[in-house]
PDB file of C-alpha atoms in Angstrom:
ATOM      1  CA  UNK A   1      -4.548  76.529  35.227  1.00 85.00           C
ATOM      2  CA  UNK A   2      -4.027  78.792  38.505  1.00 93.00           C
ATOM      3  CA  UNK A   3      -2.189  81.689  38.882  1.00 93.00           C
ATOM      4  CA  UNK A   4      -0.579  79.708  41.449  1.00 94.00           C
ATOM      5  CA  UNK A   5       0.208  76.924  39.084  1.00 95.00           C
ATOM      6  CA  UNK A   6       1.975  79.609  37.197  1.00 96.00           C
ATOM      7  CA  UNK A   7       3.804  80.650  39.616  1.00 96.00           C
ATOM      8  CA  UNK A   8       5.212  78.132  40.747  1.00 97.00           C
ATOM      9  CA  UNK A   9       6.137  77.083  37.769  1.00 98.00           C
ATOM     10  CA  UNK A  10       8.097  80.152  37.359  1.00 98.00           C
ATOM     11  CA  UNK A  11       9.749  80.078  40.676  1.00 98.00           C
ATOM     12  CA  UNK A  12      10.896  75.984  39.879  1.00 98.00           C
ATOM     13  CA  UNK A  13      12.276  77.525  36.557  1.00 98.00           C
ATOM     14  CA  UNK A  14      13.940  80.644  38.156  1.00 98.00           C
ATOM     15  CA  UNK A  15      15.932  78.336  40.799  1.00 98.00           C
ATOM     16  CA  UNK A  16      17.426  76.132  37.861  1.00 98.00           C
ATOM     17  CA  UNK A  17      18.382  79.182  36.388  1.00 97.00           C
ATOM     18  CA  UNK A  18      19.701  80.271  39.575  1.00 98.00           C
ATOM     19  CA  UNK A  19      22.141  77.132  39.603  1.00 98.00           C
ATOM     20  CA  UNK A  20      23.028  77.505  35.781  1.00 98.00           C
ATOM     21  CA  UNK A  21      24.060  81.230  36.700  1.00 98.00           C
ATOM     22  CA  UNK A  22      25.925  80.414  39.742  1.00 98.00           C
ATOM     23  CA  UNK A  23      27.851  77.622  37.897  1.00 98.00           C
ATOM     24  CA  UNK A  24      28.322  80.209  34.930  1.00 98.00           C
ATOM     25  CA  UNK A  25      29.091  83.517  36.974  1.00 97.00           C
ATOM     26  CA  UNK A  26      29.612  82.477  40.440  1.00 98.00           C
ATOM     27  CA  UNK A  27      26.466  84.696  41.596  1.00 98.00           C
ATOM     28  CA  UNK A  28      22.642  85.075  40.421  1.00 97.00           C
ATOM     29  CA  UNK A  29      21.562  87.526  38.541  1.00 97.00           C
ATOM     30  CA  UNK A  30      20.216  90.587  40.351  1.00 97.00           C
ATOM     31  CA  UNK A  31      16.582  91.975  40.360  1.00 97.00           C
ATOM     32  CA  UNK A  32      18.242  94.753  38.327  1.00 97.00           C
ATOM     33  CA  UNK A  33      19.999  92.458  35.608  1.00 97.00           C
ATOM     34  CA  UNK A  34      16.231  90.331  35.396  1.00 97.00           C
ATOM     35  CA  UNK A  35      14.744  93.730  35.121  1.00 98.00           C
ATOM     36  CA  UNK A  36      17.216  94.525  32.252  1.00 98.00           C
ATOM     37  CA  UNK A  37      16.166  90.966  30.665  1.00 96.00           C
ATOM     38  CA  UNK A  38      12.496  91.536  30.915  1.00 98.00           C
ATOM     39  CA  UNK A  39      12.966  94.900  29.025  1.00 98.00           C
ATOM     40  CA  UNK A  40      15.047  92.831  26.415  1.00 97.00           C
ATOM     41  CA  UNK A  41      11.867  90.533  26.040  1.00 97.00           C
ATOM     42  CA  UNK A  42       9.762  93.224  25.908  1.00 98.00           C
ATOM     43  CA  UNK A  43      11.557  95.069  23.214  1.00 97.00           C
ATOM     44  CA  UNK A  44      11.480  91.410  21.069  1.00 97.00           C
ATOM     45  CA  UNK A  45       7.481  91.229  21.763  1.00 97.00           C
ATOM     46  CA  UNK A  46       6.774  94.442  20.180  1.00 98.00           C
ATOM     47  CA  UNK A  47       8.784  93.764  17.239  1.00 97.00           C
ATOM     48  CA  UNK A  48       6.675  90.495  16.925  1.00 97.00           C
ATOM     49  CA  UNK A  49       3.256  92.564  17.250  1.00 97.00           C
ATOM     50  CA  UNK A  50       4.318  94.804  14.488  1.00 98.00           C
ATOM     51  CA  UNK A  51       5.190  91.872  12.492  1.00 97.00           C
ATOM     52  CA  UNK A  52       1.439  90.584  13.346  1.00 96.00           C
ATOM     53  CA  UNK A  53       0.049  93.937  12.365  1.00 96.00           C
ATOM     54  CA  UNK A  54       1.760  93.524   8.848  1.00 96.00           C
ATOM     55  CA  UNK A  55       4.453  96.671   9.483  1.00 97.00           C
ATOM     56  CA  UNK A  56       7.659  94.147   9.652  1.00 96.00           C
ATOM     57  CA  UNK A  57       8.469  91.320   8.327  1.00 96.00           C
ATOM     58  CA  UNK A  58       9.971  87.788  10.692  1.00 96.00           C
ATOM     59  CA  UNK A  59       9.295  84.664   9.587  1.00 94.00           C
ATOM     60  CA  UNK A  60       6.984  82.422  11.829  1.00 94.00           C
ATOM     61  CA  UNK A  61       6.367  85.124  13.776  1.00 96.00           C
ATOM     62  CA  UNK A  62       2.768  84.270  14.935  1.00 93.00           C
ATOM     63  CA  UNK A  63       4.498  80.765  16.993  1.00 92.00           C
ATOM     64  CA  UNK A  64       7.411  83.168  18.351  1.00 96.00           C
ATOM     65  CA  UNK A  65       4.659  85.525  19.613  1.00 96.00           C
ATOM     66  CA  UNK A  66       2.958  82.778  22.426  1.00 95.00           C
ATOM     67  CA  UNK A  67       6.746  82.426  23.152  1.00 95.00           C
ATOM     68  CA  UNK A  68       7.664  85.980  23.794  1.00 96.00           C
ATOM     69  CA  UNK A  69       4.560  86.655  25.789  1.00 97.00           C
ATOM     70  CA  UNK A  70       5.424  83.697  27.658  1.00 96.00           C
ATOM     71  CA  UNK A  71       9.168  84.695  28.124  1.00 96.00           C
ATOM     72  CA  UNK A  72       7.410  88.207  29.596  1.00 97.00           C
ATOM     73  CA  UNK A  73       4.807  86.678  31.991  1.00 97.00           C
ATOM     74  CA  UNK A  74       7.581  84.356  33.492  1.00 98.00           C
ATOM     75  CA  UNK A  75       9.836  87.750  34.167  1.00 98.00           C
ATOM     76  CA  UNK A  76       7.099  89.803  36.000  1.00 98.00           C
ATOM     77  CA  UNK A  77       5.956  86.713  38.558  1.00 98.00           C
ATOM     78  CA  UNK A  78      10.004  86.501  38.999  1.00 98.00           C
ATOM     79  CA  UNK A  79      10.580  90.055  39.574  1.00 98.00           C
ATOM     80  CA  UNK A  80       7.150  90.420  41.435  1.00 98.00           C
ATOM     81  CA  UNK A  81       8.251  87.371  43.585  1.00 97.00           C
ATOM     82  CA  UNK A  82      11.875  88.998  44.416  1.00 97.00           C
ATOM     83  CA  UNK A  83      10.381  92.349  45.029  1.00 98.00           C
ATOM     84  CA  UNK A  84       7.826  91.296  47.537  1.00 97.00           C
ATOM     85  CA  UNK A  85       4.692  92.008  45.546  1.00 98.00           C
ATOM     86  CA  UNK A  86       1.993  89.427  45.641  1.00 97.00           C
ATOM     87  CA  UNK A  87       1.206  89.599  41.929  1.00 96.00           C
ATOM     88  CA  UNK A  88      -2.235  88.178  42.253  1.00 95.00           C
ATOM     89  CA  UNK A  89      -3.555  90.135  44.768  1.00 96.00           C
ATOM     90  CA  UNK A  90      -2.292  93.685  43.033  1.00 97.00           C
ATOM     91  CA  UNK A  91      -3.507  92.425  39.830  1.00 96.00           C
ATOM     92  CA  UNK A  92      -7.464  91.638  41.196  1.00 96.00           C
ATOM     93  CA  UNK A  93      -6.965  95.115  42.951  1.00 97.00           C
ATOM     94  CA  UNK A  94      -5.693  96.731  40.011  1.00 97.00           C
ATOM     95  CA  UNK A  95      -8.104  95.347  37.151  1.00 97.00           C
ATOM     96  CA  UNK A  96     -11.659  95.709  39.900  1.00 97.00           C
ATOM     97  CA  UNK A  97      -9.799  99.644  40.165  1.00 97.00           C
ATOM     98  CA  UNK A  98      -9.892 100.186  36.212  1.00 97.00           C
ATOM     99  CA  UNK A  99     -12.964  98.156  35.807  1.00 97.00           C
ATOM    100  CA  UNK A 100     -14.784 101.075  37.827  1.00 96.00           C
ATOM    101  CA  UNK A 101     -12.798 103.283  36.337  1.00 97.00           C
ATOM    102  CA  UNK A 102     -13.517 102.724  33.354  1.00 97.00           C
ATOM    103  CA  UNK A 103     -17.460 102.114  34.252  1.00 96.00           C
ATOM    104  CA  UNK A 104     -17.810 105.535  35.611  1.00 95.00           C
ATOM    105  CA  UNK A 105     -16.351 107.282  32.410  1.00 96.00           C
ATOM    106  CA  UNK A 106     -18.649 105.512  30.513  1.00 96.00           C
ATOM    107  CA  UNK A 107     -21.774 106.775  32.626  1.00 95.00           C
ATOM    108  CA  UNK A 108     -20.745 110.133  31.758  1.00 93.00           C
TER     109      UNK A 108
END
């Protein structure tokens, strides 16, 4: 699949959650309150990577991890979207940055 695949996949997702919270609240949620959310999933993912490492202990845990790391991607191409970034391009830019990074520190 394409990152673009993913993403709009995301965005389709993100609109019927858009009409769920407008029914429910009268407004969508802001980039703040999905920001909020995200940090929320984030906080559940760790909790299912220590269970993974063996330090805590939830049941099924290794099918709720795909889940939760699922739940995050799906926030940041949200939040990217809203904010303006073009995830894809910042994230080739990003990893090729570390990837020399990286390669340097190792030729020292």
């Amino acid at each position: 699949m394409r990152f673009s695949d993913l993403e709009t996949q995301a965005l389709q997702l993100n609109d019927l959650y858009e009409q769920l919270e407008i029914r429910k609240y009268g407004r969508v949620w802001t980039t703040a309150e999905l920001a909020l959310g995200f940090v929320g999933d984030v906080g559940d993912l760790a909790k299912l990577i220590q269970a993974d490492a063996g330090v805590r202990d939830i049941e099924g845990h290794r099918a709720k991890l795909g889940h939760e790391l699922s739940d995050c991607l799906w926030s940041i191409i949200v939040l990217a979207k809203k904010c303006g970034v073009d995830l894809e391009a910042e994230f080739s830019k990003n990893i090729s940055e570390l990837a020399s990074h990286v390669s340097s520190e190792l030729k020292k």
